[in-house]
Amino acid sequence: MGVKPLPSLREAFSEVRREESRKNLMMGSHQQLNMAESSALKTQFAPFDNRQKIKGGRPWCDHCRKPGHSRETCWKIHGKPVDWKPRQPLEKEGRGNHVATDEQSPQPEASPFNKEQMEMLQKLLSPLLSVQSQTGSSSNQVIGSRTLAHKGNFLSAFTAGKKRKKPWIVDSGASDHMTGDATIFDTYSSCPNNLTVRIADGSLSKVAGTGSVVLSRDLTLNSVLLVPNLDCNLLSISKLTKEKRCITNFSSTHCEFKDLDSGKTIGNAEECSGLYILKERHDPQEQPQMTVGEFLAQEGIVHLSSCVDTPQQNGIAERKNRHLLEVARSLMFSMNVPKLFWGQAVLTAAYLINRMPSRVLKFQTPCQTLLKSFPTTRLISTVPPKIFGCSVFVHINQQHRSELDPRSLKCIFLGYSSNQKGYKCYSSVTRKFYNSMDVTFFETQPYYPKNDIQGENSTQEYQFWDLESFSESPITTENHIPPESFNQPESIVDLWDKEHIQEERRKEHFLNKPMRQNRVLIQANFQHHRDTSSSEYSEAFKYPKWKAAVDEEVRALEKNGTWEITDLPRGKKPVGCKWIFTVKYKADGNVDRYKARLVAKGFTQSYGIDYQETFAPVAKLNTVRVLLSLAANLDWSLHQLDVKNAFLNGDLEEEVYMDIPAGLETTSNFNKVCRLRKSLYGLKQSPRAWFERFTKVVKGYGFIQCQSDHTLFVKHFPEGKLAIIIVYVDNIILTGDHEEKIDLLKKLLTKEFEIKDLGNLKYFLGMEIARSKKGIAVSQRKYVLDLLNETGMLGCKPAETPMDTTVKREESDGSAPVDKGRYQRLVGKLIYLSHTRPDIGFSVSVVSQFMNNPTEKHMTAVIRILRYLKMTPGKGLFFQRTTKKEIEIFSDADWAGSVTDRRSTSGIVHLSGGTWLHGEARNSQWLLEELRVPLKHPMVLYCDNQATISIAKNPVHHDRTKHVEIDRHFIKENIEEGVFKVSYTPTNCQTANILTKALARVNFEDLTEKLGMINIYNAA
């Protein structure tokens, strides 16, 4: 515009076109205009070749494929020169450019541009026109038909392009979608000139082309007709309902389009002056230029701000910002993370704060509070917390690497993905972020060199005790009654990261010490996801199964005369009670029955006032194994009984009062209490009262209580036969070789107690018992699988041995401590399992030595045992039926094997018929004597120390054996009396080695076979 005189319109156009071509050549590409598409112009790129091609001595253009010029002077690319004049007049071209609309309409002014130049102008200005056409809402003026029909000059077209687009009118009489605006098309294709359409006034109008128009995310119109003479946009109801499978609902004020499959509203229209006008949807993606102020003004929202230099007016937000920044600074300082990652640190701080208990929320986490209000929300991630800023290795899939490339990439851990389930890691080499679950963490190794913080003791370690890792589903407790970038696949996460933390109530805040973030330990909660129990009577009463269980318990209480309603005497204090609901399972894991039990709150009792002695014996599992061995070898039958409401049969000697149970309150017993006549579950003396009653009844039938196990009762008959009873609380096992007396005993017990005959012994105290002609197999497969499920180890990698042979455990090994209670519960479960799994006996004894102060390395040893159990869940003892009646004893010691106190670990294996019984042969001898089962041969004691054998048999080395003189005399006397004999066995054949040291796989498997262990679930 600075040229004087001003250039003509044609000269200005030529300069603009030449400049546009020069830019394309400088960028190394050229644009090809598709003349068939009038609204959506596609740009194609092709490599530019600066070399000229010459044919026959004349220049050759490789663009238009014509001789006489080169690519740099091709009119197809750069346009025609300003002084160029056509050889022929333009009457023919002019006639073709006009569209006949009305014979009486005045002829428009001739355009200063030809058709090719107009198309180039449309190409250059179409982005500007499309943007400007979207800035407004509905209007009555759009780019008229004169623009596309080439009627009028360019200035009128440019002026019209600035104006707003017309709305869409819902028309039930239109057969097709129609518009006169070519700029709104997303895709477009021209049509033959002979296609016409009849409009509302009855006249025929030509169709210039068809295409698709995007009205919103959910609504796209296909096969829209471009009718240049049409002054409005028509939306055909019939075509829309067929193409989109939608339904149209009309009312007096609006019209709505709903998808038939999903029921989602894809569009709506409002009534305006008798017409239904389609409403436009304005979302942030369609209008990114809208500012917050404009949005607030449009929605009528008043925005108030605080005064200058008065942050106290916005105290809540300021305190939360300070909290986030303090946590973020701690995260960055602890692992020396650079400041450029401050944003990721703040996001990680928010993630951790949302999963930490808060005093304001009664020591619940914000995530817990959110789940209570929105149980099905997906906003809470299940990704377990890790150490921010630590070194990680992200696994690279085969699709993203070659055979010789490394399989993982070292990155820095920078938090958690907000839109994906994975960890966010950053590589300083590739300068990319990776979201993946297939990540190996080195939480003690910072990615950047770590500098000691001033005033911090680098050797002191602290621990979070209540940091919780959440799942997407709401946390289920035992008080719940059940009604009926670069993405990697999620890998199996470590046990201690997937489990939940059990909620504990504390009077003081749990953060009592300064804490280092690199020692945040996630604790586990052994939540068993199953039909579990509830203590809420009102909630349980809503379900028929639990209601029937409550009615059954009440009938049993009333039938037994458990209490009588009376007034509370002066000076007496009643104990409370509650309902406990549990589910009983069969050996295969299926539900057996639903059980409701009324339990007294015995913790409120006082010693000497409402209870005295409380001890009651239970059956020794060693005795159970001896009975199973005798039953297998002597062909005894095994029967199992269950006493319903066993504790209700005990007689109370003390005067105990209890509140009226929930659900039994009436107007007649208001302000009254229950005087207990029988023992009740929960009372401290109930186990003792029940066992005394059972002992009295059984002794009345002529049974004798054994001294080796007070829960074992034996009755010998004159014909040399016997019947045996062993009781474990309310579970009873009957065995012996006198079937008639056993059946009679069942009938007598049924008269005295409410007995349920369970038939042959199959499932007893978690032990699964299978019997065949070859013998009896005992395993705890269901117990093992439940334990693995509770600890999240069902998907772990199995181990071939329960303990690593190269690791020595020490009491203080320098590693971080773990939750003592959780460690003790887990080891306790393993101790009970070892009664039928002697193969884990040594490893369990080792980890049980550190129950007072367990550390991470000790927990690793426990995990190793669980991994071994995953390998052999069905392995157990097999009491083989054999003619070999002698008892074999293997004794061994590791000779100061403890690296802490240099003490020895002794191991004794007691085999009967080739199957392990227990570690003390003396108890077996006494038990067999009380059962009157004779031993035809003396017991054989195997030892791998020949010096010990010589000392036991002969009086040698007197001066060197004074410290064991008493033991030596005792052993020598038993050998002389023929109680047992001593024999030598090589060290590699010593069966007791499995109880004194960690062994390699081959030797370990060989010794487990010698213990009589098999896996009946393995294919033969």
Short mmCIF file of C-alpha atoms in Angstrom, two decimals, residues 308-625:
data_model
loop_
_atom_site.label_atom_id
_atom_site.label_comp_id
_atom_site.label_asym_id
_atom_site.label_seq_id
_atom_site.Cartn_x
_atom_site.Cartn_y
_atom_site.Cartn_z
CA VAL A 308 -3.77 -5.95 47.70
CA ASP A 309 -1.28 -7.30 50.25
CA THR A 310 -4.01 -9.00 52.32
CA PRO A 311 -3.57 -12.76 51.79
CA GLN A 312 -5.46 -13.43 55.02
CA GLN A 313 -8.68 -12.80 53.12
CA ASN A 314 -8.06 -16.05 51.24
CA GLY A 315 -6.72 -18.04 54.19
CA ILE A 316 -7.91 -21.53 53.21
CA ALA A 317 -6.34 -21.42 49.78
CA GLU A 318 -3.15 -19.84 51.12
CA ARG A 319 -2.73 -22.52 53.78
CA LYS A 320 -3.33 -25.29 51.27
CA ASN A 321 -0.80 -23.73 48.89
CA ARG A 322 1.71 -23.56 51.73
CA HIS A 323 1.03 -27.20 52.62
CA LEU A 324 1.53 -28.31 49.02
CA LEU A 325 4.73 -26.30 48.65
CA GLU A 326 6.18 -27.58 51.94
CA VAL A 327 5.59 -31.18 50.92
CA ALA A 328 6.90 -30.48 47.43
CA ARG A 329 10.08 -28.91 48.84
CA SER A 330 10.61 -31.92 51.09
CA LEU A 331 10.23 -34.27 48.15
CA MET A 332 12.71 -32.32 46.07
CA PHE A 333 15.26 -31.79 48.86
CA SER A 334 15.27 -35.42 49.98
CA MET A 335 16.31 -36.70 46.55
CA ASN A 336 18.03 -33.54 45.24
CA VAL A 337 15.53 -33.07 42.40
CA PRO A 338 16.22 -29.97 40.23
CA LYS A 339 13.87 -27.00 40.40
CA LEU A 340 12.74 -27.45 36.81
CA PHE A 341 10.59 -30.37 38.03
CA TRP A 342 8.78 -28.27 40.62
CA GLY A 343 5.44 -28.77 38.89
CA GLN A 344 5.71 -32.56 39.06
CA ALA A 345 6.67 -32.28 42.74
CA VAL A 346 3.53 -30.28 43.52
CA LEU A 347 1.34 -32.82 41.72
CA THR A 348 3.00 -35.66 43.63
CA ALA A 349 2.54 -33.77 46.90
CA ALA A 350 -1.20 -33.49 46.18
CA TYR A 351 -1.33 -37.21 45.37
CA LEU A 352 0.30 -38.14 48.69
CA ILE A 353 -1.71 -35.66 50.79
CA ASN A 354 -4.94 -37.14 49.44
CA ARG A 355 -3.81 -40.54 50.73
CA MET A 356 -2.63 -39.50 54.19
CA PRO A 357 -4.85 -39.42 57.31
CA SER A 358 -5.95 -35.99 58.44
CA ARG A 359 -6.90 -34.83 61.92
CA VAL A 360 -9.66 -32.69 60.40
CA LEU A 361 -11.21 -35.81 58.84
CA LYS A 362 -10.93 -37.83 62.09
CA PHE A 363 -7.72 -39.48 60.90
CA GLN A 364 -9.27 -40.62 57.65
CA THR A 365 -7.77 -39.84 54.29
CA PRO A 366 -9.42 -37.49 51.77
CA CYS A 367 -9.76 -40.47 49.43
CA GLN A 368 -11.66 -42.40 52.08
CA THR A 369 -13.99 -39.47 52.61
CA LEU A 370 -14.59 -39.18 48.87
CA LEU A 371 -15.34 -42.90 48.56
CA LYS A 372 -18.00 -42.69 51.26
CA SER A 373 -19.94 -40.14 49.22
CA PHE A 374 -19.10 -41.54 45.78
CA PRO A 375 -18.44 -45.29 46.14
CA THR A 376 -18.23 -45.88 42.37
CA THR A 377 -15.95 -42.98 41.54
CA ARG A 378 -13.01 -43.56 39.19
CA LEU A 379 -11.06 -40.51 40.34
CA ILE A 380 -8.97 -42.44 42.88
CA SER A 381 -5.98 -44.13 41.35
CA THR A 382 -4.77 -47.57 42.43
CA VAL A 383 -1.11 -46.82 41.71
CA PRO A 384 0.88 -47.44 44.91
CA PRO A 385 3.15 -44.64 46.17
CA LYS A 386 6.87 -44.68 45.42
CA ILE A 387 9.83 -42.50 46.34
CA PHE A 388 9.77 -39.25 44.36
CA GLY A 389 12.99 -38.55 42.46
CA CYS A 390 14.43 -42.05 42.75
CA SER A 391 16.10 -43.95 39.93
CA VAL A 392 13.87 -46.23 37.89
CA PHE A 393 14.22 -48.39 34.83
CA VAL A 394 11.32 -48.33 32.38
CA HIS A 395 10.90 -51.45 30.30
CA ILE A 396 10.95 -50.86 26.55
CA ASN A 397 8.70 -53.12 24.48
CA GLN A 398 10.06 -54.95 21.45
CA GLN A 399 8.08 -52.67 19.13
CA HIS A 400 10.16 -49.71 20.28
CA ARG A 401 13.65 -51.22 20.22
CA SER A 402 15.87 -53.46 18.17
CA GLU A 403 17.47 -56.71 19.23
CA LEU A 404 20.71 -55.02 20.27
CA ASP A 405 19.14 -52.07 22.10
CA PRO A 406 18.84 -52.12 25.90
CA ARG A 407 15.58 -53.51 27.21
CA SER A 408 15.09 -50.74 29.73
CA LEU A 409 15.74 -47.04 30.02
CA LYS A 410 17.02 -45.31 33.13
CA CYS A 411 14.71 -42.49 34.18
CA ILE A 412 13.78 -40.37 37.16
CA PHE A 413 10.45 -41.04 38.88
CA LEU A 414 8.37 -37.85 38.82
CA GLY A 415 4.99 -38.89 40.14
CA TYR A 416 1.80 -40.39 38.82
CA SER A 417 -0.08 -39.93 35.59
CA SER A 418 -3.28 -37.93 35.92
CA ASN A 419 -5.05 -39.53 32.97
CA GLN A 420 -3.50 -43.01 32.87
CA LYS A 421 -2.93 -45.77 35.39
CA GLY A 422 0.83 -45.70 35.61
CA TYR A 423 3.97 -44.04 36.90
CA LYS A 424 5.33 -40.90 35.29
CA CYS A 425 9.03 -41.17 34.50
CA TYR A 426 11.35 -38.80 32.66
CA SER A 427 14.48 -39.64 30.68
CA SER A 428 17.13 -36.96 30.46
CA VAL A 429 18.63 -38.79 27.47
CA THR A 430 15.56 -38.87 25.23
CA ARG A 431 13.96 -35.83 26.96
CA LYS A 432 10.61 -37.60 27.01
CA PHE A 433 8.06 -38.55 29.65
CA TYR A 434 6.95 -42.19 29.94
CA ASN A 435 3.77 -43.41 31.60
CA SER A 436 4.11 -47.08 32.49
CA MET A 437 3.41 -49.71 35.13
CA ASP A 438 6.28 -51.91 33.96
CA VAL A 439 8.87 -50.05 36.02
CA THR A 440 11.66 -51.30 38.28
CA PHE A 441 12.27 -48.98 41.22
CA PHE A 442 15.50 -48.31 43.11
CA GLU A 443 13.96 -46.19 45.83
CA THR A 444 17.15 -45.78 47.84
CA GLN A 445 19.13 -44.49 44.86
CA PRO A 446 18.47 -40.86 43.84
CA TYR A 447 18.66 -40.08 40.14
CA TYR A 448 20.68 -36.95 40.79
CA PRO A 449 23.64 -36.94 43.21
CA LYS A 450 22.33 -36.38 46.69
CA ASN A 451 23.64 -33.68 49.00
CA ASP A 452 23.25 -33.99 52.76
CA ILE A 453 20.80 -31.49 54.16
CA GLN A 454 22.26 -29.25 56.82
CA GLY A 455 21.29 -30.36 60.31
CA GLU A 456 20.05 -33.79 59.19
CA ASN A 457 21.47 -37.00 60.57
CA SER A 458 22.02 -39.17 57.50
CA THR A 459 22.08 -42.37 59.55
CA GLN A 460 18.74 -41.84 61.23
CA GLU A 461 15.75 -43.40 59.50
CA TYR A 462 12.08 -42.76 60.12
CA GLN A 463 8.92 -44.31 58.92
CA PHE A 464 5.36 -43.55 57.97
CA TRP A 465 3.10 -45.96 59.78
CA ASP A 466 -0.29 -45.07 58.35
CA LEU A 467 0.23 -44.07 54.75
CA GLU A 468 -2.45 -45.81 52.75
CA SER A 469 -2.62 -47.18 49.23
CA PHE A 470 -6.11 -47.09 47.79
CA SER A 471 -8.00 -49.15 45.18
CA GLU A 472 -10.77 -48.02 42.94
CA SER A 473 -13.39 -49.93 44.84
CA PRO A 474 -14.54 -48.86 48.32
CA ILE A 475 -12.80 -50.46 51.28
CA THR A 476 -14.77 -53.36 52.73
CA THR A 477 -14.50 -54.03 56.42
CA GLU A 478 -15.74 -56.86 58.55
CA ASN A 479 -18.76 -54.74 59.46
CA HIS A 480 -20.14 -55.00 55.96
CA ILE A 481 -22.76 -57.54 54.99
CA PRO A 482 -22.49 -58.41 51.30
CA PRO A 483 -25.56 -58.26 49.03
CA GLU A 484 -25.69 -60.46 46.27
CA SER A 485 3.23 -40.71 25.42
CA PHE A 486 4.50 -44.35 25.87
CA ASN A 487 2.20 -46.76 27.49
CA GLN A 488 3.31 -50.09 28.88
CA PRO A 489 1.14 -52.95 30.12
CA GLU A 490 0.55 -53.11 33.83
CA SER A 491 2.80 -55.58 35.56
CA ILE A 492 2.46 -57.44 38.83
CA VAL A 493 3.13 -54.96 41.59
CA ASP A 494 4.98 -55.85 44.76
CA LEU A 495 2.94 -57.33 47.60
CA TRP A 496 3.49 -54.56 50.08
CA ASP A 497 2.41 -51.91 47.55
CA LYS A 498 -0.91 -53.49 46.55
CA GLU A 499 -2.26 -54.15 50.02
CA HIS A 500 -4.23 -51.74 52.16
CA ILE A 501 -3.46 -50.37 55.61
CA GLN A 502 -5.76 -51.26 58.46
CA GLU A 503 -7.39 -48.25 60.01
CA GLU A 504 -6.39 -47.52 63.62
CA ARG A 505 -7.74 -44.94 65.99
CA ARG A 506 -5.15 -42.88 67.78
CA LYS A 507 -5.50 -40.09 70.30
CA GLU A 508 -2.29 -38.45 69.15
CA HIS A 509 -1.26 -37.67 65.62
CA PHE A 510 0.80 -40.42 64.04
CA LEU A 511 3.47 -38.03 62.74
CA ASN A 512 5.45 -37.82 65.96
CA LYS A 513 8.93 -37.53 64.43
CA PRO A 514 10.63 -35.84 61.52
CA MET A 515 10.33 -38.09 58.50
CA ARG A 516 12.48 -38.87 55.52
CA GLN A 517 10.54 -39.50 52.37
CA ASN A 518 12.93 -42.16 51.11
CA ARG A 519 11.77 -44.50 53.89
CA VAL A 520 8.04 -44.35 53.34
CA LEU A 521 6.88 -47.90 53.88
CA ILE A 522 3.50 -49.12 52.73
CA GLN A 523 1.86 -51.51 55.11
CA ALA A 524 -0.56 -54.29 54.33
CA ASN A 525 -4.01 -55.13 55.48
CA PHE A 526 -5.08 -58.74 55.34
CA GLN A 527 -8.56 -58.02 54.01
CA HIS A 528 -10.07 -61.20 52.74
CA HIS A 529 -12.48 -60.44 49.88
CA ARG A 530 -15.25 -62.85 50.60
CA ASP A 531 -18.69 -63.10 52.17
CA THR A 532 -17.57 -62.05 55.62
CA SER A 533 -19.16 -60.98 58.88
CA SER A 534 -21.06 -58.04 60.29
CA SER A 535 -21.84 -56.81 63.75
CA GLU A 536 -24.76 -54.56 62.81
CA TYR A 537 -27.98 -56.34 63.71
CA SER A 538 -30.23 -53.80 61.99
CA GLU A 539 -28.30 -54.15 58.75
CA ALA A 540 -28.17 -57.94 58.88
CA PHE A 541 -31.87 -58.23 59.56
CA LYS A 542 -32.61 -56.87 56.06
CA TYR A 543 -31.30 -60.09 54.44
CA PRO A 544 -33.29 -63.34 54.68
CA LYS A 545 -30.22 -65.57 55.15
CA TRP A 546 -28.98 -63.61 58.13
CA LYS A 547 -32.49 -63.25 59.59
CA ALA A 548 -32.91 -67.03 59.50
CA ALA A 549 -29.52 -67.44 61.20
CA VAL A 550 -30.57 -65.04 63.99
CA ASP A 551 -33.85 -66.90 64.53
CA GLU A 552 -31.99 -70.21 64.78
CA GLU A 553 -29.59 -68.81 67.38
CA VAL A 554 -32.43 -67.35 69.46
CA ARG A 555 -34.27 -70.70 69.46
CA ALA A 556 -31.11 -72.46 70.65
CA LEU A 557 -30.61 -69.94 73.44
CA GLU A 558 -34.19 -70.27 74.65
CA LYS A 559 -34.17 -74.06 74.38
CA ASN A 560 -31.00 -74.30 76.43
CA GLY A 561 -32.27 -71.98 79.15
CA THR A 562 -29.30 -69.68 78.80
CA TRP A 563 -30.77 -66.84 80.84
CA GLU A 564 -33.74 -65.57 82.76
CA ILE A 565 -35.11 -62.03 82.69
CA THR A 566 -34.80 -60.20 85.99
CA ASP A 567 -34.10 -56.83 87.56
CA LEU A 568 -30.50 -55.75 88.03
CA PRO A 569 -29.49 -56.04 91.70
CA ARG A 570 -27.95 -53.07 93.42
CA GLY A 571 -24.18 -52.95 93.05
CA LYS A 572 -24.09 -55.25 90.02
CA LYS A 573 -22.98 -54.14 86.59
CA PRO A 574 -24.25 -55.95 83.48
CA VAL A 575 -21.99 -56.89 80.58
CA GLY A 576 -22.95 -55.88 77.08
CA CYS A 577 -23.51 -58.14 74.10
CA LYS A 578 -23.53 -57.97 70.32
CA TRP A 579 -24.40 -60.09 67.30
CA ILE A 580 -21.61 -61.54 65.18
CA PHE A 581 -22.37 -62.84 61.70
CA THR A 582 -19.99 -65.24 59.99
CA VAL A 583 -20.02 -67.50 56.95
CA LYS A 584 -18.98 -71.13 57.33
CA TYR A 585 -17.13 -72.68 54.39
CA LYS A 586 -16.65 -76.21 53.17
CA ALA A 587 -13.29 -77.77 52.34
CA ASP A 588 -13.66 -76.84 48.66
CA GLY A 589 -14.26 -73.18 49.51
CA ASN A 590 -18.02 -73.15 48.88
CA VAL A 591 -20.39 -71.63 51.42
CA ASP A 592 -21.66 -74.14 53.97
CA ARG A 593 -24.03 -72.05 56.03
CA TYR A 594 -24.63 -68.59 57.47
CA LYS A 595 -24.04 -68.40 61.19
CA ALA A 596 -25.28 -65.76 63.65
CA ARG A 597 -23.86 -65.82 67.16
CA LEU A 598 -24.69 -63.77 70.24
CA VAL A 599 -21.45 -62.78 71.96
CA ALA A 600 -21.07 -61.24 75.39
CA LYS A 601 -18.63 -58.38 75.86
CA GLY A 602 -16.42 -60.25 78.28
CA PHE A 603 -13.75 -57.55 78.31
CA THR A 604 -15.89 -55.66 80.81
CA GLN A 605 -15.73 -58.51 83.36
CA SER A 606 -13.67 -58.17 86.54
CA TYR A 607 -11.52 -60.96 87.93
CA GLY A 608 -12.76 -62.33 91.26
CA ILE A 609 -16.20 -60.76 90.84
CA ASP A 610 -17.85 -62.34 87.82
CA TYR A 611 -15.17 -64.86 86.78
CA GLN A 612 -12.35 -66.91 88.33
CA GLU A 613 -10.40 -69.49 86.32
CA THR A 614 -10.43 -69.33 82.53
CA PHE A 615 -7.98 -71.98 81.26
CA ALA A 616 -9.34 -74.71 78.98
CA PRO A 617 -7.14 -77.15 77.03
CA VAL A 618 -7.43 -77.80 73.29
CA ALA A 619 -6.28 -80.79 71.31
CA LYS A 620 -2.61 -81.00 70.39
CA LEU A 621 -2.10 -81.31 66.65
CA ASN A 622 0.76 -83.71 67.37
CA THR A 623 -1.81 -86.02 68.96
CA VAL A 624 -4.05 -85.68 65.91
CA ARG A 625 -1.17 -86.75 63.65
#
